[in-house]
PDB file of C-alpha atoms in Angstrom:
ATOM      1  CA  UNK A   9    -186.994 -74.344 -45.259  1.00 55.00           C
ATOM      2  CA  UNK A  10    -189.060 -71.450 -45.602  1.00 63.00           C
ATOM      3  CA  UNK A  11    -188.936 -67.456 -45.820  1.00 64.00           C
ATOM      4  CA  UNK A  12    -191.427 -64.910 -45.171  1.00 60.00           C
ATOM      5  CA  UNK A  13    -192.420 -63.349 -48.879  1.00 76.00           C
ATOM      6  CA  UNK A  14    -191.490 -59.590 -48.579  1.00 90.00           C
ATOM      7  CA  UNK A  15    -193.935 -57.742 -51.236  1.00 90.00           C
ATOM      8  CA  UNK A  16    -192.484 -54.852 -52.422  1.00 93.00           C
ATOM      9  CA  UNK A  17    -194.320 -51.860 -54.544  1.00 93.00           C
ATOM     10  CA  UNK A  18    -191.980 -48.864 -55.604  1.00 95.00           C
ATOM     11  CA  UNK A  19    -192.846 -45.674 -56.689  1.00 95.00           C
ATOM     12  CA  UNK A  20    -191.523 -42.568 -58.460  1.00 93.00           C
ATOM     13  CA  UNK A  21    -192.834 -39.361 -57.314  1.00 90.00           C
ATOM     14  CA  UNK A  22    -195.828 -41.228 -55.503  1.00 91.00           C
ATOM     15  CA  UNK A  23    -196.846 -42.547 -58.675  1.00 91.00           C
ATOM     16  CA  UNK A  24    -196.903 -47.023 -58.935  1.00 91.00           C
ATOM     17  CA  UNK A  25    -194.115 -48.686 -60.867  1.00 92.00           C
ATOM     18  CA  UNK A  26    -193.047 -52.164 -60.180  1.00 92.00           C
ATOM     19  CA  UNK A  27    -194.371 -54.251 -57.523  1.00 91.00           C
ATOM     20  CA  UNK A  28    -192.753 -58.083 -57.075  1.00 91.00           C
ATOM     21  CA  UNK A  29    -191.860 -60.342 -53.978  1.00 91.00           C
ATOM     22  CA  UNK A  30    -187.987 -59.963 -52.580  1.00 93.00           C
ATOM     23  CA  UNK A  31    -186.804 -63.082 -50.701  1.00 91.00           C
ATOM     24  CA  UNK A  32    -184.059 -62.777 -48.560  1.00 90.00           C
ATOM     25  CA  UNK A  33    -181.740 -66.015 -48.465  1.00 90.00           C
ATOM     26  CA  UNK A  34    -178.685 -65.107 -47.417  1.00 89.00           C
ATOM     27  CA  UNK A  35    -178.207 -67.715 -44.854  1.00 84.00           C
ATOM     28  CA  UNK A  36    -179.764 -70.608 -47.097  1.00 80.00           C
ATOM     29  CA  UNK A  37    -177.144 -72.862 -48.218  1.00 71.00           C
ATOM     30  CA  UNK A  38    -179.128 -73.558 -51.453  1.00 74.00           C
ATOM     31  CA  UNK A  39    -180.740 -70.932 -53.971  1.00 76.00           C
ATOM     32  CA  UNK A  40    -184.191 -71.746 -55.237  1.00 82.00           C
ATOM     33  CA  UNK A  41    -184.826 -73.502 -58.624  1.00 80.00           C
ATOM     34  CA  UNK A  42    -185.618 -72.018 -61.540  1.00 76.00           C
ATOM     35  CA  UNK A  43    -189.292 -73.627 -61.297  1.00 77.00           C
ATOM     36  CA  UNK A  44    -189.747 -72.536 -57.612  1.00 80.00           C
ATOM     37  CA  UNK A  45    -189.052 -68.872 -58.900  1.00 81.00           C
ATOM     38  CA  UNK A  46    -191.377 -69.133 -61.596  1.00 77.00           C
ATOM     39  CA  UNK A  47    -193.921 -70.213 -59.186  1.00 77.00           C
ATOM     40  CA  UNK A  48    -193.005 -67.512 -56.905  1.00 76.00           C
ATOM     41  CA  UNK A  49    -193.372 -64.765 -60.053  1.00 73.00           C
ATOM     42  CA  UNK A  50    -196.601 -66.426 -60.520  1.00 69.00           C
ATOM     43  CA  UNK A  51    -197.857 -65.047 -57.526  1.00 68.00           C
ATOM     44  CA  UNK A  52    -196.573 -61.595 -57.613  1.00 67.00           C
ATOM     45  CA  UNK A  53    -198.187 -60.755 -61.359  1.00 63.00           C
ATOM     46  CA  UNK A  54    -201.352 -59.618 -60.584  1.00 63.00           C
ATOM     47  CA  UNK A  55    -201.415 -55.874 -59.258  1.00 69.00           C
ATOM     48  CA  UNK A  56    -203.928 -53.646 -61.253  1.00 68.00           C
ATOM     49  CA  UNK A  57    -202.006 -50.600 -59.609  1.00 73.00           C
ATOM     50  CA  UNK A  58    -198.358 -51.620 -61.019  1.00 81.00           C
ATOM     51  CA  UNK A  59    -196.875 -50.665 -64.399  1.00 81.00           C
ATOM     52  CA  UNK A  60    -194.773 -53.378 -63.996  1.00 84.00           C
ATOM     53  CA  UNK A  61    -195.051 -56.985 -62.390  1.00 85.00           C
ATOM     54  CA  UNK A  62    -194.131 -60.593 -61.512  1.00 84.00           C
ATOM     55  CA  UNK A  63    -190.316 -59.318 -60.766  1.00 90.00           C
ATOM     56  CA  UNK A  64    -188.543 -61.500 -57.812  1.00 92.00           C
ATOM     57  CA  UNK A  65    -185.383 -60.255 -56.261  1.00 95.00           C
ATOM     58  CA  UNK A  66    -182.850 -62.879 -54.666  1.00 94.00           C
ATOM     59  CA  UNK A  67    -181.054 -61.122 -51.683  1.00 94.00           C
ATOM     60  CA  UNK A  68    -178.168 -63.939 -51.293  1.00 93.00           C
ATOM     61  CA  UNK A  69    -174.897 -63.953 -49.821  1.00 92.00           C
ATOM     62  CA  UNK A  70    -172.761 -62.937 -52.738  1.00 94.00           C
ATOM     63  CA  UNK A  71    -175.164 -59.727 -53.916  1.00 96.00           C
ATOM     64  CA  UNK A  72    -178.826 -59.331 -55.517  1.00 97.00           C
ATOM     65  CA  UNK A  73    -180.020 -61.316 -58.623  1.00 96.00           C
ATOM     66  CA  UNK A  74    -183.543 -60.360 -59.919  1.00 96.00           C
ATOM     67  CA  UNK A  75    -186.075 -62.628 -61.961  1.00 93.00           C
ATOM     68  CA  UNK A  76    -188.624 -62.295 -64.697  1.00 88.00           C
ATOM     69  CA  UNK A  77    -191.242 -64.909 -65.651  1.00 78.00           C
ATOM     70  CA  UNK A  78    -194.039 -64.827 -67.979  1.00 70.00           C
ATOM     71  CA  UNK A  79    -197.654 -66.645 -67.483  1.00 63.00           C
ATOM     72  CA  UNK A  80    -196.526 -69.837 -68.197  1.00 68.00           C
ATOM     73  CA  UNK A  81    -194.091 -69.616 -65.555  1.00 63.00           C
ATOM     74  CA  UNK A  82    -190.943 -69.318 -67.893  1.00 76.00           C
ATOM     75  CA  UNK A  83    -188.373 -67.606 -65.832  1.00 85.00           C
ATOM     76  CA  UNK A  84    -184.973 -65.305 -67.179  1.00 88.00           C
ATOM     77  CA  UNK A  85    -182.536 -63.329 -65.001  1.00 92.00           C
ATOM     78  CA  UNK A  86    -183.056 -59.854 -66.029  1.00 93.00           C
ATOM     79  CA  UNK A  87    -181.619 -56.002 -65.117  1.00 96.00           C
ATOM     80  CA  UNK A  88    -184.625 -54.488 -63.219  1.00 96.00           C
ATOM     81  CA  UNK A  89    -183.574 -51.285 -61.613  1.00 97.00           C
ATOM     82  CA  UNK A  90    -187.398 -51.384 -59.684  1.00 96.00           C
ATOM     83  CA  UNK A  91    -186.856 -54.936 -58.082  1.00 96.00           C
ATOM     84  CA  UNK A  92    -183.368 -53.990 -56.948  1.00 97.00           C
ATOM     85  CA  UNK A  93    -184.593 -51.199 -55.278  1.00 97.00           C
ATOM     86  CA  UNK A  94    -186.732 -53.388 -53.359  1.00 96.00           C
ATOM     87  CA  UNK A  95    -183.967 -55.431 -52.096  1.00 96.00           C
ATOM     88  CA  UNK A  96    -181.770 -52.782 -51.021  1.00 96.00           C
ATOM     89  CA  UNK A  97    -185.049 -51.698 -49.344  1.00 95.00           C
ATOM     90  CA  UNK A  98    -185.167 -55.037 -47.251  1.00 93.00           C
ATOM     91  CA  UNK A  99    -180.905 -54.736 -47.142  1.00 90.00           C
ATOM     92  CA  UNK A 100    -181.863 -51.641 -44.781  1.00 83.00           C
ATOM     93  CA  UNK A 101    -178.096 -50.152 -44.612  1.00 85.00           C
ATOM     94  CA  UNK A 102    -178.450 -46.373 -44.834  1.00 84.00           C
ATOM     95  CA  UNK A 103    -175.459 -47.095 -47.384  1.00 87.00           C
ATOM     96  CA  UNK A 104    -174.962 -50.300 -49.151  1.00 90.00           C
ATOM     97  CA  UNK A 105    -172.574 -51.542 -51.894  1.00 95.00           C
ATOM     98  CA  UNK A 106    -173.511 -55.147 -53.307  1.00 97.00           C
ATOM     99  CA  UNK A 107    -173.260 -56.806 -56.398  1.00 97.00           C
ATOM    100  CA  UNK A 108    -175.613 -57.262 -58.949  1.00 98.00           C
ATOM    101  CA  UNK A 109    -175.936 -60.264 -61.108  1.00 97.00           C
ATOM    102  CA  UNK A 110    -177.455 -59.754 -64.169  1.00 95.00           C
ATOM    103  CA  UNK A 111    -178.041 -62.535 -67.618  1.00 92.00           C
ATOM    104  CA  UNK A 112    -175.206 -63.707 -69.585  1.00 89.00           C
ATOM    105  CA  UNK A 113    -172.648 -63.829 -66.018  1.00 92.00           C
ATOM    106  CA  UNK A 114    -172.638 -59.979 -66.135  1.00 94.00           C
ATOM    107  CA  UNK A 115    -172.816 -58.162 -62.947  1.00 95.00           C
ATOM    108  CA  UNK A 116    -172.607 -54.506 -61.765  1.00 97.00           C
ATOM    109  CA  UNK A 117    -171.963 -53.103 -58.279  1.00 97.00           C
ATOM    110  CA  UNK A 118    -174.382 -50.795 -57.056  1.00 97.00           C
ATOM    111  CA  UNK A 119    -174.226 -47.842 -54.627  1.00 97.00           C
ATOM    112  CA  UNK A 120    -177.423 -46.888 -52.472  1.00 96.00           C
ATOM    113  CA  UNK A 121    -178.195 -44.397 -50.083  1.00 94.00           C
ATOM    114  CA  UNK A 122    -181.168 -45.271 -48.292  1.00 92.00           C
ATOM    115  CA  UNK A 123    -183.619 -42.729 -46.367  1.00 90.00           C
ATOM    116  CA  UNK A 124    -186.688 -44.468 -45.164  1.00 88.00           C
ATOM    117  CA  UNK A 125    -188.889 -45.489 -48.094  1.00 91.00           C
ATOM    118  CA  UNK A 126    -186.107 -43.181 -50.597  1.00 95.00           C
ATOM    119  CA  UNK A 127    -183.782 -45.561 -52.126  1.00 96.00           C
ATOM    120  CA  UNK A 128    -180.896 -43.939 -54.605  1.00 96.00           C
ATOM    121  CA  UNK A 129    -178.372 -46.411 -56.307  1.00 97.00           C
ATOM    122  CA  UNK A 130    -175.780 -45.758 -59.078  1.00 97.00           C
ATOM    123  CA  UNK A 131    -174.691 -48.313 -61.026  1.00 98.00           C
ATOM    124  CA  UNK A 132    -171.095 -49.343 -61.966  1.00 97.00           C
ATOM    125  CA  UNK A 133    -169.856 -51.421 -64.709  1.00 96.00           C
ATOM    126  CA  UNK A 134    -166.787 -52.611 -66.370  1.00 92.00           C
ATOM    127  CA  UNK A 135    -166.331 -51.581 -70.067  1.00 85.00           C
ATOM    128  CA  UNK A 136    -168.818 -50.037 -72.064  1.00 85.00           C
ATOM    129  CA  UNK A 137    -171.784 -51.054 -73.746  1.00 90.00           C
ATOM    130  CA  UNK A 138    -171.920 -52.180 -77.714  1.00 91.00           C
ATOM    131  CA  UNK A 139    -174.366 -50.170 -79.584  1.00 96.00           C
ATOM    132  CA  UNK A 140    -175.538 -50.702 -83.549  1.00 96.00           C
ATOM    133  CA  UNK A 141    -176.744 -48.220 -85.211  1.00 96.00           C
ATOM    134  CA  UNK A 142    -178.544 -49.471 -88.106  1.00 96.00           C
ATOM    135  CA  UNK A 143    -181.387 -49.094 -90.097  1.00 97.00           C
ATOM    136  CA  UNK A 144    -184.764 -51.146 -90.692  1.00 97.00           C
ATOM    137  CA  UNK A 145    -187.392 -51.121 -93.151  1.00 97.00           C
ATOM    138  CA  UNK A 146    -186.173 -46.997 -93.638  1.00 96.00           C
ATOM    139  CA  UNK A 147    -186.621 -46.176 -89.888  1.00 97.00           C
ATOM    140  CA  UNK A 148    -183.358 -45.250 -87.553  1.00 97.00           C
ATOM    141  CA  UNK A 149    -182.938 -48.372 -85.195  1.00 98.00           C
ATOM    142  CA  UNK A 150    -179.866 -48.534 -82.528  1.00 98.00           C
ATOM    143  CA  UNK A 151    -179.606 -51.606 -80.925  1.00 98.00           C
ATOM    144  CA  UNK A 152    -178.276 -51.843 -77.077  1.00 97.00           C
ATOM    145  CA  UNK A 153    -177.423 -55.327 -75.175  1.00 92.00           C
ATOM    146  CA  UNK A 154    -176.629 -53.791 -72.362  1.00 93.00           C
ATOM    147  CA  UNK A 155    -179.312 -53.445 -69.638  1.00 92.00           C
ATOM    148  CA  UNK A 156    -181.353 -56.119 -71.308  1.00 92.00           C
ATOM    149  CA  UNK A 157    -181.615 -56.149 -75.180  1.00 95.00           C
ATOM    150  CA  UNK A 158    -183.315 -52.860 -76.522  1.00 97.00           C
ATOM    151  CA  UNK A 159    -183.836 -51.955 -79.521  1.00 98.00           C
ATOM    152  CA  UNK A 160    -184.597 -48.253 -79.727  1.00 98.00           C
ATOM    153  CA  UNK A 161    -186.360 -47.296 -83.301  1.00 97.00           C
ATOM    154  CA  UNK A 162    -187.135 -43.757 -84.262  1.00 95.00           C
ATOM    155  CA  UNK A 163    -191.047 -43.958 -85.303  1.00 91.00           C
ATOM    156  CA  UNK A 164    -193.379 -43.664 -85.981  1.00 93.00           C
ATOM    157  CA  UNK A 165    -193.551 -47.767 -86.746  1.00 95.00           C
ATOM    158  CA  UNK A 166    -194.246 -48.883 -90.672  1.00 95.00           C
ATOM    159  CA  UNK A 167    -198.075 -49.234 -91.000  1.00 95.00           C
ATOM    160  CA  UNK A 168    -199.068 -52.403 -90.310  1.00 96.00           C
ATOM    161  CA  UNK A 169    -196.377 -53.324 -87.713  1.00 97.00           C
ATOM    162  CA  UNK A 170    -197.340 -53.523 -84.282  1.00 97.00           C
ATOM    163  CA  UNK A 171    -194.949 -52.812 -81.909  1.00 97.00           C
ATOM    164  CA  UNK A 172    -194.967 -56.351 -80.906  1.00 97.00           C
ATOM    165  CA  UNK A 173    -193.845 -57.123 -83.972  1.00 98.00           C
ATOM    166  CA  UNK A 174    -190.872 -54.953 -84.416  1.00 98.00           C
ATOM    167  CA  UNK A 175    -189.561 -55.994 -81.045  1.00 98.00           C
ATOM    168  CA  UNK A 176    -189.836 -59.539 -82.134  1.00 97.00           C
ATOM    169  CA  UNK A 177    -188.358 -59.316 -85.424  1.00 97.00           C
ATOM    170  CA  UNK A 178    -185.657 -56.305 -84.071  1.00 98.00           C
ATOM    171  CA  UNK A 179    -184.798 -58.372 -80.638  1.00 97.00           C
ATOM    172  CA  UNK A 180    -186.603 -61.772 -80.636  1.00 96.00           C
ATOM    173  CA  UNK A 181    -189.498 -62.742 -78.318  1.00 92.00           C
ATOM    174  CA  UNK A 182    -187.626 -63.442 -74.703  1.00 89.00           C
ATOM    175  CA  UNK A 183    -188.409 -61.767 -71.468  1.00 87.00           C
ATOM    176  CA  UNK A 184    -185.408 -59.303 -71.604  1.00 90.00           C
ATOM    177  CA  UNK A 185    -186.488 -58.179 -74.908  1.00 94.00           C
ATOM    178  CA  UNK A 186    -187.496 -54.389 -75.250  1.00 96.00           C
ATOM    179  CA  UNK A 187    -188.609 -52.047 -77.311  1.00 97.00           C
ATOM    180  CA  UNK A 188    -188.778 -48.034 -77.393  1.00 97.00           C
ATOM    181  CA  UNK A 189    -189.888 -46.127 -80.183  1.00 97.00           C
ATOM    182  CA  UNK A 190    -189.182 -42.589 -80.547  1.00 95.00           C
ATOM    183  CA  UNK A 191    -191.844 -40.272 -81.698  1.00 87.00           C
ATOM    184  CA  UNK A 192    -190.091 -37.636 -84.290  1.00 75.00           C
ATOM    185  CA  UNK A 193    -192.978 -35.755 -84.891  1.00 74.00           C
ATOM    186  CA  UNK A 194    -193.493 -34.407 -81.144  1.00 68.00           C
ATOM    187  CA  UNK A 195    -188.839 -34.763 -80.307  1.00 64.00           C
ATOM    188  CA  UNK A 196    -189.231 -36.821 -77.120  1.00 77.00           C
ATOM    189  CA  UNK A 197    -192.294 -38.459 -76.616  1.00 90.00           C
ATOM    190  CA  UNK A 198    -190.910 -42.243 -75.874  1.00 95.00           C
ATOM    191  CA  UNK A 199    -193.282 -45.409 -75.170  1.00 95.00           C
ATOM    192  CA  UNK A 200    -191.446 -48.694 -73.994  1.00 96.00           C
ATOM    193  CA  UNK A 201    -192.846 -52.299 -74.804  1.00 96.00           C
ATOM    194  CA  UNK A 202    -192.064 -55.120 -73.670  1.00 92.00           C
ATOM    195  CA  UNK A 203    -193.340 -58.913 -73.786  1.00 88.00           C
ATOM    196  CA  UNK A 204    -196.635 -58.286 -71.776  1.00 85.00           C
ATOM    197  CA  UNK A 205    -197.182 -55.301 -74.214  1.00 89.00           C
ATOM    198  CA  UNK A 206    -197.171 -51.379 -73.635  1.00 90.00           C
ATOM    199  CA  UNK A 207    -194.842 -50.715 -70.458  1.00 89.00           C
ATOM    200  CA  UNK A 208    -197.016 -48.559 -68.247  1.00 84.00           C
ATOM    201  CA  UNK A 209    -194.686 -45.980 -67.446  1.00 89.00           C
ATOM    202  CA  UNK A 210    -190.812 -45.171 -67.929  1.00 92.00           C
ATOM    203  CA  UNK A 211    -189.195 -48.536 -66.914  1.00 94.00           C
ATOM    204  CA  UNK A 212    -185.175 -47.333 -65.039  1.00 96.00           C
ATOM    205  CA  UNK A 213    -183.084 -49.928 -67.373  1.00 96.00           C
ATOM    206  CA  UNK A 214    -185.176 -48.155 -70.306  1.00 96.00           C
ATOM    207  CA  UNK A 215    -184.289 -44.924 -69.113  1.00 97.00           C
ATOM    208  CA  UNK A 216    -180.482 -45.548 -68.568  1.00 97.00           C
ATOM    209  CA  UNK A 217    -180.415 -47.298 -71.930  1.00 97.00           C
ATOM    210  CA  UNK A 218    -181.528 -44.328 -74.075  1.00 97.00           C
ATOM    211  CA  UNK A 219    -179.088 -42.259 -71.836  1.00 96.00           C
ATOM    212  CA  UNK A 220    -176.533 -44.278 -73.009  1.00 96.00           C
ATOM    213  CA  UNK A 221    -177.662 -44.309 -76.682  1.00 97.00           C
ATOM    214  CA  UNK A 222    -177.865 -40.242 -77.245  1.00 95.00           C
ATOM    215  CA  UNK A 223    -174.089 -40.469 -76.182  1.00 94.00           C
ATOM    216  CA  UNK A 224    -172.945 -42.670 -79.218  1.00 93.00           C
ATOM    217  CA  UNK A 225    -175.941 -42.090 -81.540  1.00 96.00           C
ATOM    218  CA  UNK A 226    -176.297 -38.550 -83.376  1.00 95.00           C
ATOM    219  CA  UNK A 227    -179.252 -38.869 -84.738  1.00 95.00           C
ATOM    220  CA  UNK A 228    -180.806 -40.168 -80.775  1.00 95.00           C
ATOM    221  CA  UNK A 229    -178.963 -37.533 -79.249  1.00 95.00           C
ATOM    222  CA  UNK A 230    -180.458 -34.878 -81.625  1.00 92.00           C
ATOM    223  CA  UNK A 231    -184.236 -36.309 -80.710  1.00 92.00           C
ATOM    224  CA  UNK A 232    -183.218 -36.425 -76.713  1.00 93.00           C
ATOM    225  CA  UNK A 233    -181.569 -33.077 -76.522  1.00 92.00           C
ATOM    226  CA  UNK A 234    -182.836 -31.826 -73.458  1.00 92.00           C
ATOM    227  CA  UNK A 235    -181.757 -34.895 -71.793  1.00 94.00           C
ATOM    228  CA  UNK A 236    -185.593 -36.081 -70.779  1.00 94.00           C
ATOM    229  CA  UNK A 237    -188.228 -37.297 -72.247  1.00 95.00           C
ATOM    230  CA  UNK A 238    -191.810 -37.894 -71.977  1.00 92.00           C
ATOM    231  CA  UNK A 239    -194.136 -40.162 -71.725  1.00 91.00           C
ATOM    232  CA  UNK A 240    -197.953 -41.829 -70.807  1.00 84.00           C
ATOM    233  CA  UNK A 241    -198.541 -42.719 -67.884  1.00 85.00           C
ATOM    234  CA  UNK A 242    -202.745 -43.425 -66.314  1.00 78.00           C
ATOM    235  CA  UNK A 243    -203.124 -41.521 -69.667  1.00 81.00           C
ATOM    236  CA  UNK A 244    -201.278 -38.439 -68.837  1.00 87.00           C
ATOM    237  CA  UNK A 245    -198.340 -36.884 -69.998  1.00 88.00           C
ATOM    238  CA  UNK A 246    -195.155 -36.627 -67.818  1.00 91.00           C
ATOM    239  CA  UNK A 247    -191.914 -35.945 -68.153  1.00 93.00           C
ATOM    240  CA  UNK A 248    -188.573 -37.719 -66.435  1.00 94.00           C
ATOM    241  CA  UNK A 249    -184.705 -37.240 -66.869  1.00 95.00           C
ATOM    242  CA  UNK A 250    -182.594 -39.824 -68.423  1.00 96.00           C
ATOM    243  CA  UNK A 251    -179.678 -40.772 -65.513  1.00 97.00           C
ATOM    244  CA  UNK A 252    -176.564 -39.117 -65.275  1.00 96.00           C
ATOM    245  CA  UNK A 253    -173.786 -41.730 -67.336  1.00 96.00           C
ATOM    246  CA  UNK A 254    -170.408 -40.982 -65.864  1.00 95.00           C
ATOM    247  CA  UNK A 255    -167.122 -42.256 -66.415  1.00 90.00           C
ATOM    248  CA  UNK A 256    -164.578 -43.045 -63.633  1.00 84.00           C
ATOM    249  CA  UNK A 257    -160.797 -42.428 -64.035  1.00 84.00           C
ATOM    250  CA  UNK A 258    -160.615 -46.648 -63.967  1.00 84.00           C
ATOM    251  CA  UNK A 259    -163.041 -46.313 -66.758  1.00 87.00           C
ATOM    252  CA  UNK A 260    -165.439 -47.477 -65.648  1.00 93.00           C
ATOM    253  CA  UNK A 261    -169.312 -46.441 -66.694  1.00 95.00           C
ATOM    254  CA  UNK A 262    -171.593 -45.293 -63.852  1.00 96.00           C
ATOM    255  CA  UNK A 263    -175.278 -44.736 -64.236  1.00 97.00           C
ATOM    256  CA  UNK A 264    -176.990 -42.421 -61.946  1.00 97.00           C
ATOM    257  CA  UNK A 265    -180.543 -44.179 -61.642  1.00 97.00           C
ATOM    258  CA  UNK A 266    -183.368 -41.499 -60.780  1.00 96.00           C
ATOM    259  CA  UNK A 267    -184.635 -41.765 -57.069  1.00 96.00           C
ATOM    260  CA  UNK A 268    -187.316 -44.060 -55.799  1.00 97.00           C
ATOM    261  CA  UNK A 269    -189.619 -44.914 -52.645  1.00 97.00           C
ATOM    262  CA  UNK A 270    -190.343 -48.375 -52.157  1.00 96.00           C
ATOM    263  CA  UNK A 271    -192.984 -49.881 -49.421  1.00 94.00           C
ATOM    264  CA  UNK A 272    -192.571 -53.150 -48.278  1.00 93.00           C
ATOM    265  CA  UNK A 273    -194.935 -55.899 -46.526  1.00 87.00           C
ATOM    266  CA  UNK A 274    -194.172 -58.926 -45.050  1.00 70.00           C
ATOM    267  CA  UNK A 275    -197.402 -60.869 -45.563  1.00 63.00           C
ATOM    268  CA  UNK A 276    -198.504 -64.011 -42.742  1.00 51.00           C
ATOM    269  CA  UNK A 277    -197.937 -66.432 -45.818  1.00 48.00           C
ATOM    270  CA  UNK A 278    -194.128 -67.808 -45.870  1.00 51.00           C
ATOM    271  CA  UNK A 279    -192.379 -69.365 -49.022  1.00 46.00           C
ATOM    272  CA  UNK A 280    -191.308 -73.068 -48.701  1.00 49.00           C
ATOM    273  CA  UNK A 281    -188.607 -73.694 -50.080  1.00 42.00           C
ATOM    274  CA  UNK A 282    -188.164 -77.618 -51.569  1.00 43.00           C
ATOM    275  CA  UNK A 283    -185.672 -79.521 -49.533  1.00 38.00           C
TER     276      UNK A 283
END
């Protein structure tokens, strides 16, 4: 079988974020292997433009499930507000409600409004998220595995420890492992890392998960009070608004994702699928 590769690059307030590849198999009667993903991610990981790459988004039957893979082709399901975006983008519905699969068998259902290239989504969940607030080698550390695994450490870092290694030896070395380190001395100056490094921006499932943090965490809530932050991005300074967190009378949790525009190609190049 195959499927045309929809590239997808998405944006926030015209400036690059994520771009990936969104394949759309909801009338397949198989879903891809974890190798033909990873070759697929592969593909998609070399954007100069992008803050963020080598995401692949599964629009299937029962909802969207989004992939990560590094450059040896290892793949992991991962949260990526960016890539599913992208497939509500391809979805087209000027409202959509679809399911989310994320790691572990956890799954959301997410809201969108869509608007030509505008895509807004909230996110729903069951239950709350488990937060540890700990410390680590003297620094303030809360650690959220929630949307991915974050560990969120007020810096700056101990000399000698690259952030690299505190996200190793605070959340291990896998593809859904993040860091974001809070600068003290200038309140809300936040950079994200991840396993390819320095994120280039303000990554959404970053975002929501300090949102979530300041809630539960005094001394995060103190840093975050004005309910933004800021961060480099092309080396300049910008500032962005964590997402709304509400809670539904079901009790739910519901994450109000900031806005973004996403552009789409469909290349002349189709993805074959292995029989």
């Amino acid at each position: 079988m195959t499927y045309p590769q929809i590239e997808f690059q998405t944006f926030m307030h015209g400036r690059p974020r994520t771009c990936g590849v969104v394949l759309d198999i909801r009338d397949t009667v198989r879903a891809p292997e974890r190798a033909e993903i990873g070759a697929l991610c592969a593909r998609s990981m070399h954007n100069p433009a992008a803050t963020a790459s080598g995401k692949i988004a599964l629009l299937a039957a029962d909802g969207i499930h989004v992939f990560q893979a590094d450059a040896r082709q290892s793949v992991r399901r991962v949260w990526c507000g960016n890539a599913v975006a992208a497939a509500l983008a391809v979805e087209a519905s000027a409202a959509a409600r679809l399911e989310v699969h994320g790691p572990a068998g956890r799954r959301c259902t997410v809201e969108s409004r869509c608007s030509g290239p505008s895509i807004q989504q909230t996110w729903t969940f069951e239950g709350s998220p488990r937060i540890i607030d700990r410390e680590w080698r003297g620094l303030r550390v809360a650690i959220v595995g929630f949307l991915n695994r974050y560990a969120i450490v007020e810096g700056p870092l101990p000399d000698g420890v690259t952030p690299s290694e505190a996200r190793l030896e605070l959340v291990g070395a896998s593809l859904d492992a993040k860091l974001a380190v809070v600068d003290p001395g200038r309140t809300d100056v936040v950079s994200f890392h991840n396993a390819a490094g320095e994120h280039g921006a303000a990554p959404l499932t970053g975002l929501a998960t300090l949102g979530l943090a300041r809630l539960r965490c005094s001394w995060l809530a103190m840093l975050l009070a004005r309910g933004s932050i800021r961060h480099l991005e092309g080396g300049r300074r910008h500032t962005q608004a964590l997402p709304r967190i509400l809670t539904s009378p079901q009790g739910c949790l519901r994450i109000v994702m900031p806005g973004l525009e996403v552009a789409l190609n469909v290349p002349g190049a189709e993805w074959e699928m292995a029989a």
